[in-house]
Amino acid sequence: MARARVIYECQNCGFQSPKWLGRCPDCGQWNSLVEEAVTVEPGARGGEAGPAHAPSAIDAVTADTDRRLRSGMEEFDRVLGGGLVDGSAVLIGGDPGIGKSTLLLQAVAALSQDGPPCLYVSGEESEQQVKMRARRIALGASNLLVLSETSLERILEQVKAVKPTVLVVDSIQTVHTSAIPSAPGSIGQVRECSSTLISLAKKSGIGTFLVGHVTKDGAIAGPRVLEHMVDTVLYFEGERGHSFRILRAVKNRFGSTNEIGVFEMQEAGLREVSNPSQIFLSERPLGGSGSVVVPSMEGTRPILVEIQALVTRSFLTLPRRTCIGVDTNRVALILAILEKRKGMNFYDKDVFINVAGGVSVSEPAVDLGIAVGVASSALDRPLDPHTVFVGELGLAGEIRTVTRAEARVAEAGKLGFRRCTLPQGNRRQLPHVQQPELVGVASLEECWEILF
Ligand code: TYD
Ligand code: MG
């Protein structure tokens, strides 16, 4: 006999408790525990039923992960690691209105164009609304089926009937199953529905995209386990007021997690931006102090970004250090190095750092760029607008080599930069490069001699 048991589950983090609590002991959220009934089938614990399966020698296992479905949207495919792997589950999160539905509709339309059948299930919009969106972005998709449905059982029924190669569920929070009595969108429902859809993907080889809402603090709403269950987690991000959107992989079992795809939201849908450096640099003030261009690696691709520094007199006891797009701790470290090695004073200065275009860069190779930007603003001496700077800064003021120097230099050359200041160690690796001119520096000292 199945017996019903009641547990209380935190809607914020998925913590479970046998009794109700006013505050979740795990995440500290108030009033977030909600009653959920769980039905325990005797003997249902311990995984799936079926004949036991003997382990196989790893050499004997055939793995066809190279079989990837390409949508033809370069930016999208690259973030997935070169296309969608058969039977993989991809979770896409992002703020409301950022363009998740638009992106997936465009992607599956491109996939299904003269290709395999794709099914787009929307729990938020009617079929007519999806059609209106498709018309707006002028999609011609011969093999794309749309379904407006929120019941998991009926979705599964349709999937069995249609046998799509790719399935999109927009969004997982709207889907509910009658197996659990709790309300749609609750943690129990989200977990149950997604695990059913994910195991369906694994068993039948259907590539599955799940759209997930995000909470106020930016995490995908629902249990954290959701991110562990899927193969790939993507975030679609963008600044309000900017039309640029960045698709970022934060987990990928079949590819790099450093890849980003850049899109621009236009009147007629998302347009791929294949040369983001040009866009990010398009409004750069030439000859302004504190502005510096840095070739930063985003995954396998170098992107030139403009870092702006502003150093002003402070009237606060604790001067301000405001950083947008770079790590505040890293900037504190660079300021300390500049104080110690170059005798600059920042105790009475506010320092603001901003990466233009709403991008964020996290690798240490941007250190040198930040340092010369700060110095340029503090001394009010503009930098040569045709030079890019790259290098990691050590505490002794030494400039350390960076990875993928050749790709960075090539990107700078492609965009017409004449000079690249880089670590001496990297300069030695690239004796053959003619354009742009390479200037190797081993320490801040050497760099300052050239610049200021
Ligand atoms: P949408 O894909 O519905 O976002 P999400 O699914 O993440 O909530 O995107 C909605 C926004 O995109 C909306 O503000 C209008 C804008 N948009 C365009 O600018 N151009 C277009 O062609 C489309 C379809 C939407
Ligand atoms: Mg949507």
CSV table of C-alpha atoms and ligand atoms in Angstrom, one decimal:
chain,number,residue,atom,x,y,z
A,1,MET,CA,0.0,0.0,0.0
A,2,ALA,CA,1.3,3.5,-0.8
A,3,ARG,CA,1.2,5.6,2.2
A,4,ALA,CA,1.0,9.4,2.2
A,5,ARG,CA,3.3,11.4,4.3
A,6,VAL,CA,3.4,15.1,4.8
A,7,ILE,CA,6.7,17.1,4.8
A,8,TYR,CA,7.4,20.8,4.8
A,9,GLU,CA,9.7,22.0,2.1
A,10,CYS,CA,11.4,25.4,1.8
A,11,GLN,CA,10.4,27.1,-1.5
A,12,ASN,CA,13.6,28.9,-1.6
A,13,CYS,CA,16.3,26.2,-1.2
A,14,GLY,CA,14.5,22.9,-1.1
A,15,PHE,CA,15.2,22.1,2.6
A,16,GLN,CA,12.8,19.5,4.0
A,17,SER,CA,11.5,19.2,7.5
A,18,PRO,CA,9.0,16.9,9.2
A,19,LYS,CA,7.4,19.8,11.0
A,20,TRP,CA,6.6,23.4,10.1
A,21,LEU,CA,9.1,26.0,10.9
A,22,GLY,CA,8.9,29.8,10.7
A,23,ARG,CA,12.3,30.2,9.3
A,24,CYS,CA,14.3,27.8,7.1
A,25,PRO,CA,17.4,26.7,9.1
A,26,ASP,CA,19.2,26.1,5.8
A,27,CYS,CA,18.9,29.3,3.9
A,28,GLY,CA,17.5,31.6,6.6
A,29,GLN,CA,14.4,32.6,4.6
A,30,TRP,CA,11.3,33.5,6.7
A,31,ASN,CA,8.0,31.9,6.1
A,32,SER,CA,9.1,29.8,3.1
A,33,LEU,CA,8.2,26.3,4.3
A,34,VAL,CA,5.1,24.9,2.6
A,35,GLU,CA,3.3,21.6,3.2
A,36,GLU,CA,3.9,19.0,0.5
A,37,ALA,CA,2.6,15.6,0.4
A,38,VAL,CA,4.9,12.8,-0.6
A,39,THR,CA,3.6,9.4,-1.5
A,40,VAL,CA,6.0,6.6,-0.6
A,41,GLU,CA,5.5,3.4,-2.5
A,42,PRO,CA,6.9,0.5,-0.5
A,43,GLY,CA,10.0,-0.8,-2.2
A,44,ALA,CA,10.1,2.2,-4.5
A,45,ARG,CA,13.3,3.5,-2.9
A,46,GLY,CA,16.6,2.5,-4.4
A,47,GLY,CA,16.3,3.5,-8.0
A,48,GLU,CA,14.5,2.2,-11.0
A,49,ALA,CA,13.1,-1.2,-11.4
A,50,GLY,CA,14.3,-3.4,-14.2
A,51,PRO,CA,16.9,-6.1,-14.8
A,52,ALA,CA,20.2,-5.6,-13.2
A,53,HIS,CA,22.9,-4.3,-15.4
A,54,ALA,CA,26.5,-5.5,-15.3
A,55,PRO,CA,29.3,-3.0,-15.5
A,56,SER,CA,31.1,-2.7,-18.9
A,57,ALA,CA,34.7,-2.1,-19.7
A,58,ILE,CA,35.1,1.6,-20.6
A,59,ASP,CA,36.8,0.7,-23.9
A,60,ALA,CA,33.8,-1.3,-24.9
A,61,VAL,CA,31.3,1.5,-24.3
A,62,THR,CA,30.4,3.4,-27.4
A,63,ALA,CA,30.0,7.1,-26.9
A,64,ASP,CA,28.7,9.3,-29.7
A,65,THR,CA,29.0,12.7,-28.2
A,66,ASP,CA,30.5,14.0,-31.4
A,67,ARG,CA,27.0,13.7,-32.9
A,68,ARG,CA,25.8,17.2,-32.2
A,69,LEU,CA,22.8,19.0,-33.6
A,70,ARG,CA,23.8,22.4,-34.9
A,71,SER,CA,21.2,25.2,-35.1
A,72,GLY,CA,23.3,27.3,-37.4
A,73,MET,CA,23.2,30.1,-34.9
A,74,GLU,CA,27.0,30.2,-34.4
A,75,GLU,CA,26.8,32.0,-31.0
A,76,PHE,CA,24.2,29.6,-29.6
A,77,ASP,CA,26.0,26.5,-30.8
A,78,ARG,CA,29.4,27.6,-29.4
A,79,VAL,CA,28.0,28.2,-25.9
A,80,LEU,CA,26.6,24.6,-26.0
A,81,GLY,CA,30.1,23.4,-26.8
A,82,GLY,CA,29.5,23.0,-30.6
A,83,GLY,CA,25.9,22.1,-30.8
A,84,LEU,CA,23.3,20.2,-28.9
A,85,VAL,CA,24.3,16.7,-27.8
A,86,ASP,CA,21.6,14.0,-28.3
A,87,GLY,CA,19.6,13.3,-25.2
A,88,SER,CA,21.2,16.1,-23.2
A,89,ALA,CA,19.2,18.4,-20.9
A,90,VAL,CA,19.8,22.1,-21.0
A,91,LEU,CA,18.5,24.6,-18.4
A,92,ILE,CA,18.3,28.2,-19.5
A,93,GLY,CA,17.7,30.8,-16.8
A,94,GLY,CA,17.4,34.6,-17.0
A,95,ASP,CA,15.4,37.6,-15.8
A,96,PRO,CA,11.8,38.0,-17.1
A,97,GLY,CA,11.6,39.7,-20.5
A,98,ILE,CA,15.3,39.2,-21.2
A,99,GLY,CA,14.5,37.1,-24.3
A,100,LYS,CA,14.7,33.4,-23.3
A,101,SER,CA,11.5,32.5,-25.2
A,102,THR,CA,12.7,34.5,-28.3
A,103,LEU,CA,16.1,32.8,-28.2
A,104,LEU,CA,14.8,29.3,-27.9
A,105,LEU,CA,12.1,29.8,-30.5
A,106,GLN,CA,14.7,31.1,-33.0
A,107,ALA,CA,17.1,28.3,-32.1
A,108,VAL,CA,14.5,25.5,-32.6
A,109,ALA,CA,13.2,27.1,-35.7
A,110,ALA,CA,16.7,27.1,-37.1
A,111,LEU,CA,17.2,23.5,-36.0
A,112,SER,CA,14.0,22.2,-37.5
A,113,GLN,CA,14.5,24.1,-40.8
A,114,ASP,CA,14.7,21.2,-43.3
A,115,GLY,CA,15.8,19.1,-40.3
A,116,PRO,CA,14.4,16.9,-37.6
A,117,PRO,CA,11.0,17.7,-36.0
A,118,CYS,CA,11.1,19.9,-32.9
A,119,LEU,CA,8.4,20.5,-30.3
A,120,TYR,CA,8.1,23.8,-28.5
A,121,VAL,CA,5.8,23.5,-25.5
A,122,SER,CA,4.8,26.8,-24.0
A,123,GLY,CA,3.1,26.9,-20.6
A,124,GLU,CA,3.0,30.7,-20.6
A,125,GLU,CA,1.7,31.6,-24.0
A,126,SER,CA,-1.0,30.3,-26.3
A,127,GLU,CA,-0.2,28.8,-29.6
A,128,GLN,CA,-1.4,32.1,-31.3
A,129,GLN,CA,0.9,34.2,-29.2
A,130,VAL,CA,3.9,31.9,-30.1
A,131,LYS,CA,2.8,32.3,-33.7
A,132,MET,CA,2.7,36.1,-33.4
A,133,ARG,CA,6.2,36.1,-32.0
A,134,ALA,CA,7.4,33.8,-34.8
A,135,ARG,CA,5.8,36.1,-37.3
A,136,ARG,CA,7.5,39.1,-35.7
A,137,ILE,CA,10.9,37.5,-36.0
A,138,ALA,CA,10.0,36.3,-39.5
A,139,LEU,CA,10.6,32.7,-38.9
A,140,GLY,CA,10.0,30.1,-41.5
A,141,ALA,CA,10.1,26.7,-39.7
A,142,SER,CA,8.9,23.8,-41.7
A,143,ASN,CA,9.2,21.2,-39.0
A,144,LEU,CA,8.4,23.1,-35.8
A,145,LEU,CA,5.4,22.1,-33.8
A,146,VAL,CA,4.0,24.2,-31.0
A,147,LEU,CA,1.9,23.2,-28.1
A,148,SER,CA,0.4,25.3,-25.4
A,149,GLU,CA,0.1,22.9,-22.4
A,150,THR,CA,1.0,22.9,-18.7
A,151,SER,CA,0.1,19.3,-17.7
A,152,LEU,CA,3.2,17.1,-17.6
A,153,GLU,CA,1.1,14.0,-18.4
A,154,ARG,CA,-0.4,15.5,-21.5
A,155,ILE,CA,3.0,16.9,-22.6
A,156,LEU,CA,4.5,13.4,-22.3
A,157,GLU,CA,1.6,11.9,-24.3
A,158,GLN,CA,2.3,14.4,-27.1
A,159,VAL,CA,6.0,13.8,-27.0
A,160,LYS,CA,5.3,10.1,-27.4
A,161,ALA,CA,3.0,10.8,-30.4
A,162,VAL,CA,5.2,13.3,-32.1
A,163,LYS,CA,8.7,11.9,-31.4
A,164,PRO,CA,10.5,15.2,-31.7
A,165,THR,CA,14.3,15.3,-31.8
A,166,VAL,CA,14.4,18.5,-29.8
A,167,LEU,CA,11.9,19.5,-27.0
A,168,VAL,CA,11.6,22.9,-25.5
A,169,VAL,CA,9.6,23.4,-22.3
A,170,ASP,CA,9.0,27.1,-21.6
A,171,SER,CA,9.0,27.3,-18.6
A,172,ILE,CA,9.5,24.5,-16.1
A,173,GLN,CA,7.8,26.5,-13.4
A,174,THR,CA,4.5,26.4,-15.2
A,175,VAL,CA,4.4,22.6,-15.7
A,176,HIS,CA,2.7,20.5,-13.1
A,177,THR,CA,2.0,16.8,-12.6
A,178,SER,CA,-1.0,15.3,-10.9
A,179,ALA,CA,1.3,12.8,-9.1
A,180,ILE,CA,2.0,15.5,-6.5
A,181,PRO,CA,-0.8,17.5,-4.9
A,182,SER,CA,1.2,20.8,-4.4
A,183,ALA,CA,0.7,23.9,-6.5
A,184,PRO,CA,2.4,24.5,-9.9
A,185,GLY,CA,5.7,26.3,-9.4
A,186,SER,CA,6.3,24.8,-6.0
A,187,ILE,CA,9.6,23.1,-5.4
A,188,GLY,CA,8.2,19.6,-5.3
A,189,GLN,CA,6.4,20.1,-8.6
A,190,VAL,CA,9.5,21.7,-10.3
A,191,ARG,CA,11.7,18.8,-9.1
A,192,GLU,CA,9.3,16.1,-10.1
A,193,CYS,CA,8.5,17.5,-13.5
A,194,SER,CA,12.1,18.2,-14.4
A,195,SER,CA,13.4,14.8,-13.3
A,196,THR,CA,10.7,13.2,-15.4
A,197,LEU,CA,11.6,15.3,-18.4
A,198,ILE,CA,15.3,14.7,-17.9
A,199,SER,CA,15.0,11.0,-17.6
A,200,LEU,CA,12.8,11.0,-20.8
A,201,ALA,CA,15.6,12.9,-22.5
A,202,LYS,CA,18.2,10.4,-21.4
A,203,LYS,CA,16.1,7.3,-22.4
A,204,SER,CA,14.8,8.5,-25.7
A,205,GLY,CA,17.7,10.7,-26.9
A,206,ILE,CA,15.5,13.8,-27.1
A,207,GLY,CA,17.6,17.0,-26.7
A,208,THR,CA,15.7,19.0,-24.1
A,209,PHE,CA,15.7,22.6,-23.3
A,210,LEU,CA,14.1,23.7,-20.0
A,211,VAL,CA,13.5,27.4,-19.4
A,212,GLY,CA,13.8,28.4,-15.7
A,213,HIS,CA,12.7,31.6,-14.0
A,214,VAL,CA,15.2,33.3,-11.8
A,215,THR,CA,14.7,34.5,-8.2
A,216,LYS,CA,15.3,38.0,-7.0
A,217,ASP,CA,18.9,37.3,-6.3
A,218,GLY,CA,19.5,35.8,-9.7
A,219,ALA,CA,19.6,32.1,-9.1
A,220,ILE,CA,17.3,29.8,-11.1
A,221,ALA,CA,14.1,29.4,-9.1
A,222,GLY,CA,13.5,26.0,-7.7
A,223,PRO,CA,15.7,23.5,-6.0
A,224,ARG,CA,19.4,23.8,-6.4
A,225,VAL,CA,19.3,20.1,-7.3
A,226,LEU,CA,17.8,21.1,-10.7
A,227,GLU,CA,21.2,22.5,-11.7
A,228,HIS,CA,22.8,19.2,-10.7
A,229,MET,CA,20.3,17.1,-12.7
A,230,VAL,CA,20.8,18.8,-16.1
A,231,ASP,CA,23.9,18.5,-18.3
A,232,THR,CA,24.2,22.1,-19.1
A,233,VAL,CA,23.1,25.3,-17.3
A,234,LEU,CA,23.0,28.5,-19.4
A,235,TYR,CA,22.2,32.0,-18.2
A,236,PHE,CA,20.9,34.6,-20.6
A,237,GLU,CA,21.9,38.0,-19.2
A,238,GLY,CA,21.8,41.6,-20.2
A,239,GLU,CA,21.6,45.1,-18.7
A,240,ARG,CA,18.4,46.9,-18.6
A,241,GLY,CA,18.5,49.7,-21.2
A,242,HIS,CA,21.2,47.9,-23.3
A,243,SER,CA,20.1,45.9,-26.2
A,244,PHE,CA,23.0,43.4,-25.8
A,245,ARG,CA,22.4,40.0,-24.4
A,246,ILE,CA,25.0,37.6,-23.3
A,247,LEU,CA,24.4,33.8,-23.2
A,248,ARG,CA,26.8,32.3,-20.7
A,249,ALA,CA,27.4,28.6,-19.8
A,250,VAL,CA,27.9,28.1,-16.0
A,251,LYS,CA,27.9,24.3,-16.3
A,252,ASN,CA,28.5,22.2,-19.3
A,253,ARG,CA,29.2,18.4,-19.3
A,254,PHE,CA,29.9,18.6,-23.0
A,255,GLY,CA,32.0,21.7,-23.4
A,256,SER,CA,33.7,24.6,-21.9
A,257,THR,CA,32.0,26.8,-19.3
A,258,ASN,CA,33.8,29.9,-20.3
A,259,GLU,CA,32.1,30.4,-23.6
A,260,ILE,CA,29.8,33.3,-24.1
A,261,GLY,CA,27.5,34.1,-27.0
A,262,VAL,CA,26.6,37.7,-27.8
A,263,PHE,CA,23.3,38.8,-29.2
A,264,GLU,CA,21.5,42.0,-29.9
A,265,MET,CA,17.8,42.3,-29.3
A,266,GLN,CA,16.2,44.1,-32.3
A,267,GLU,CA,12.7,44.8,-33.5
A,268,ALA,CA,12.8,41.5,-35.4
A,269,GLY,CA,14.3,39.2,-32.8
A,270,LEU,CA,17.8,38.4,-31.7
A,271,ARG,CA,20.7,39.0,-34.0
A,272,GLU,CA,24.0,37.3,-33.5
A,273,VAL,CA,26.9,39.6,-32.8
A,274,SER,CA,29.8,37.8,-34.3
A,275,ASN,CA,32.3,40.5,-33.7
A,276,PRO,CA,31.6,41.7,-30.2
A,277,SER,CA,34.9,43.6,-29.8
A,278,GLN,CA,33.9,46.1,-32.4
A,279,ILE,CA,30.6,46.7,-30.6
A,280,PHE,CA,32.1,47.0,-27.1
A,281,LEU,CA,34.7,49.5,-28.4
A,282,SER,CA,32.3,51.5,-30.7
A,283,GLU,CA,31.7,54.4,-28.2
A,284,ARG,CA,35.2,54.6,-26.8
A,285,PRO,CA,36.3,58.2,-26.2
A,286,LEU,CA,39.7,58.5,-28.0
A,287,GLY,CA,42.3,60.4,-26.0
A,288,GLY,CA,40.4,60.4,-22.7
A,289,SER,CA,42.4,59.7,-19.6
A,290,GLY,CA,41.6,56.5,-17.7
A,291,SER,CA,40.3,54.6,-20.7
A,292,VAL,CA,42.2,51.5,-21.7
A,293,VAL,CA,41.5,48.6,-24.0
A,294,VAL,CA,42.2,45.0,-22.9
A,295,PRO,CA,42.1,41.8,-24.9
A,296,SER,CA,40.3,39.4,-22.5
A,297,MET,CA,39.6,35.8,-23.2
A,298,GLU,CA,36.0,34.6,-23.0
A,299,GLY,CA,36.3,30.9,-23.3
A,300,THR,CA,38.1,30.1,-26.5
A,301,ARG,CA,37.5,33.6,-27.9
A,302,PRO,CA,39.4,36.8,-27.3
A,303,ILE,CA,37.2,39.9,-26.9
A,304,LEU,CA,38.5,43.4,-26.6
A,305,VAL,CA,36.9,45.3,-23.9
A,306,GLU,CA,37.3,48.9,-22.7
A,307,ILE,CA,38.0,49.4,-19.0
A,308,GLN,CA,37.4,52.9,-17.7
A,309,ALA,CA,38.9,54.1,-14.5
A,310,LEU,CA,38.1,57.4,-12.7
A,311,VAL,CA,40.2,58.5,-9.8
A,312,THR,CA,38.8,61.6,-7.9
A,313,ARG,CA,39.4,63.4,-4.7
A,314,SER,CA,37.4,61.8,-1.9
A,315,PHE,CA,35.6,63.6,0.9
A,316,LEU,CA,34.7,60.4,2.8
A,317,THR,CA,36.6,58.9,5.7
A,318,LEU,CA,36.5,55.6,3.9
A,319,PRO,CA,37.1,56.4,0.3
A,320,ARG,CA,34.9,54.7,-2.3
A,321,ARG,CA,36.0,51.7,-4.4
A,322,THR,CA,33.3,51.0,-6.9
A,323,CYS,CA,33.9,48.3,-9.5
A,324,ILE,CA,31.4,47.3,-12.2
A,325,GLY,CA,32.5,44.3,-14.3
A,326,VAL,CA,35.7,43.6,-12.5
A,327,ASP,CA,36.4,42.0,-9.1
A,328,THR,CA,36.6,44.6,-6.2
A,329,ASN,CA,39.2,42.6,-4.3
A,330,ARG,CA,41.4,42.4,-7.4
A,331,VAL,CA,41.2,46.2,-7.8
A,332,ALA,CA,42.1,46.7,-4.1
A,333,LEU,CA,45.2,44.5,-4.6
A,334,ILE,CA,46.2,46.5,-7.7
A,335,LEU,CA,45.8,49.8,-5.8
A,336,ALA,CA,48.0,48.4,-3.0
A,337,ILE,CA,50.7,47.4,-5.5
A,338,LEU,CA,50.6,50.9,-7.1
A,339,GLU,CA,50.9,52.5,-3.7
A,340,LYS,CA,53.8,50.3,-2.7
A,341,ARG,CA,55.7,50.1,-6.0
A,342,LYS,CA,54.9,53.4,-7.6
A,343,GLY,CA,54.4,55.6,-4.6
A,344,MET,CA,50.9,56.6,-5.7
A,345,ASN,CA,48.4,57.6,-3.0
A,346,PHE,CA,44.8,56.5,-3.0
A,347,TYR,CA,43.9,57.0,0.7
A,348,ASP,CA,42.2,60.3,-0.1
A,349,LYS,CA,40.9,59.2,-3.6
A,350,ASP,CA,37.7,57.6,-4.7
A,351,VAL,CA,38.3,55.0,-7.4
A,352,PHE,CA,35.7,53.9,-9.9
A,353,ILE,CA,36.2,51.1,-12.4
A,354,ASN,CA,33.7,50.2,-15.1
A,355,VAL,CA,33.9,47.8,-18.0
A,356,ALA,CA,32.0,49.4,-20.9
A,357,GLY,CA,29.1,47.6,-22.5
A,358,GLY,CA,27.9,45.7,-19.5
A,359,VAL,CA,30.5,42.9,-19.9
A,360,SER,CA,32.3,41.5,-16.9
A,361,VAL,CA,35.9,40.2,-17.0
A,362,SER,CA,37.3,38.0,-14.3
A,363,GLU,CA,40.7,36.8,-15.4
A,364,PRO,CA,43.9,38.2,-13.9
A,365,ALA,CA,45.2,39.0,-17.4
A,366,VAL,CA,43.3,42.3,-17.1
A,367,ASP,CA,45.4,43.5,-14.1
A,368,LEU,CA,47.9,45.5,-16.2
A,369,GLY,CA,45.0,47.2,-18.0
A,370,ILE,CA,43.4,48.2,-14.7
A,371,ALA,CA,46.7,49.4,-13.3
A,372,VAL,CA,47.6,51.7,-16.3
A,373,GLY,CA,44.0,52.9,-16.5
A,374,VAL,CA,44.0,53.9,-12.8
A,375,ALA,CA,47.4,55.6,-13.2
A,376,SER,CA,46.3,57.4,-16.4
A,377,SER,CA,43.2,58.8,-14.6
A,378,ALA,CA,45.1,59.7,-11.4
A,379,LEU,CA,47.9,61.5,-13.4
A,380,ASP,CA,45.4,62.8,-15.9
A,381,ARG,CA,47.6,61.5,-18.7
A,382,PRO,CA,45.6,59.9,-21.6
A,383,LEU,CA,47.0,56.6,-23.0
A,384,ASP,CA,47.7,56.0,-26.6
A,385,PRO,CA,44.3,55.0,-28.0
A,386,HIS,CA,46.0,52.5,-30.4
A,387,THR,CA,47.6,50.4,-27.8
A,388,VAL,CA,46.2,47.5,-25.8
A,389,PHE,CA,47.5,46.2,-22.5
A,390,VAL,CA,47.5,42.7,-21.1
A,391,GLY,CA,49.3,41.0,-18.2
A,392,GLU,CA,48.9,39.7,-14.8
A,393,LEU,CA,50.4,41.7,-11.9
A,394,GLY,CA,52.4,40.1,-9.1
A,395,LEU,CA,52.6,41.6,-5.6
A,396,ALA,CA,56.3,42.5,-6.2
A,397,GLY,CA,55.3,44.6,-9.2
A,398,GLU,CA,56.4,41.9,-11.7
A,399,ILE,CA,54.3,41.3,-14.8
A,400,ARG,CA,53.5,37.7,-15.3
A,401,THR,CA,52.7,35.8,-18.5
A,402,VAL,CA,49.1,35.2,-19.6
A,403,THR,CA,47.5,32.3,-21.4
A,404,ARG,CA,46.6,32.4,-25.1
A,405,ALA,CA,48.7,35.5,-25.8
A,406,GLU,CA,48.8,34.9,-29.6
A,407,ALA,CA,45.0,34.8,-29.9
A,408,ARG,CA,44.7,38.1,-27.9
A,409,VAL,CA,47.4,39.8,-30.0
A,410,ALA,CA,45.7,38.6,-33.2
A,411,GLU,CA,42.4,40.0,-32.2
A,412,ALA,CA,44.0,43.4,-31.4
A,413,GLY,CA,45.7,43.4,-34.8
A,414,LYS,CA,42.4,42.5,-36.5
A,415,LEU,CA,40.7,45.5,-35.0
A,416,GLY,CA,43.5,47.8,-36.1
A,417,PHE,CA,45.4,48.3,-32.9
A,418,ARG,CA,49.0,49.3,-33.6
A,419,ARG,CA,50.7,48.2,-30.4
A,420,CYS,CA,50.3,45.6,-27.7
A,421,THR,CA,52.0,45.9,-24.4
A,422,LEU,CA,52.3,42.4,-22.9
A,423,PRO,CA,54.4,40.4,-20.4
A,424,GLN,CA,58.1,40.0,-21.5
A,425,GLY,CA,57.6,36.2,-21.1
A,426,ASN,CA,54.8,36.3,-23.8
A,427,ARG,CA,56.8,38.6,-26.0
A,428,ARG,CA,59.6,36.0,-26.2
A,429,GLN,CA,57.0,33.3,-27.3
A,430,LEU,CA,55.9,35.5,-30.2
A,431,PRO,CA,59.0,36.6,-32.1
A,432,HIS,CA,57.3,36.3,-35.5
A,433,VAL,CA,54.5,38.7,-34.9
A,434,GLN,CA,54.9,41.9,-37.0
A,435,GLN,CA,51.5,43.5,-36.6
A,436,PRO,CA,50.6,44.9,-34.1
A,437,GLU,CA,54.0,46.0,-32.7
A,438,LEU,CA,54.7,44.0,-29.5
A,439,VAL,CA,56.2,45.7,-26.4
A,440,GLY,CA,57.3,43.3,-23.8
A,441,VAL,CA,57.5,44.5,-20.2
A,442,ALA,CA,58.7,42.5,-17.2
A,443,SER,CA,57.7,44.8,-14.4
A,444,LEU,CA,55.6,47.9,-13.6
A,445,GLU,CA,58.8,49.9,-13.5
A,446,GLU,CA,59.5,49.1,-17.2
A,447,CYS,CA,55.9,49.7,-18.2
A,448,TRP,CA,56.0,53.1,-16.5
A,449,GLU,CA,59.2,54.1,-18.2
A,450,ILE,CA,57.4,53.7,-21.6
A,451,LEU,CA,54.1,55.3,-20.6
A,452,PHE,CA,54.5,58.1,-18.0
B,1,TYD,P1,10.9,37.2,-24.2
B,1,TYD,O1,11.6,36.2,-25.2
B,1,TYD,O2,9.4,37.1,-24.1
B,1,TYD,O3,11.5,37.1,-22.8
B,1,TYD,P2,11.5,36.0,-21.7
B,1,TYD,O4,11.0,34.7,-22.3
B,1,TYD,O5,12.9,35.8,-21.2
B,1,TYD,O6,10.6,36.5,-20.6
B,1,TYD,O7,11.3,38.6,-24.7
B,1,TYD,C1,10.5,39.7,-24.5
B,1,TYD,C2,11.2,41.0,-24.7
B,1,TYD,O8,11.9,41.0,-25.9
B,1,TYD,C3,10.1,42.0,-24.8
B,1,TYD,O9,10.5,43.1,-23.9
B,1,TYD,C4,10.1,42.5,-26.2
B,1,TYD,C5,11.5,42.1,-26.7
B,1,TYD,N1,11.4,41.7,-28.1
B,1,TYD,C6,12.1,42.5,-29.1
B,1,TYD,O10,12.6,43.6,-28.8
B,1,TYD,N2,12.1,42.1,-30.4
B,1,TYD,C7,11.5,40.9,-30.8
B,1,TYD,O11,11.5,40.5,-32.0
B,1,TYD,C8,10.8,40.1,-29.8
B,1,TYD,C9,10.2,38.8,-30.1
B,1,TYD,C10,10.8,40.5,-28.5
B,2,MG,MG,9.2,33.7,-21.9
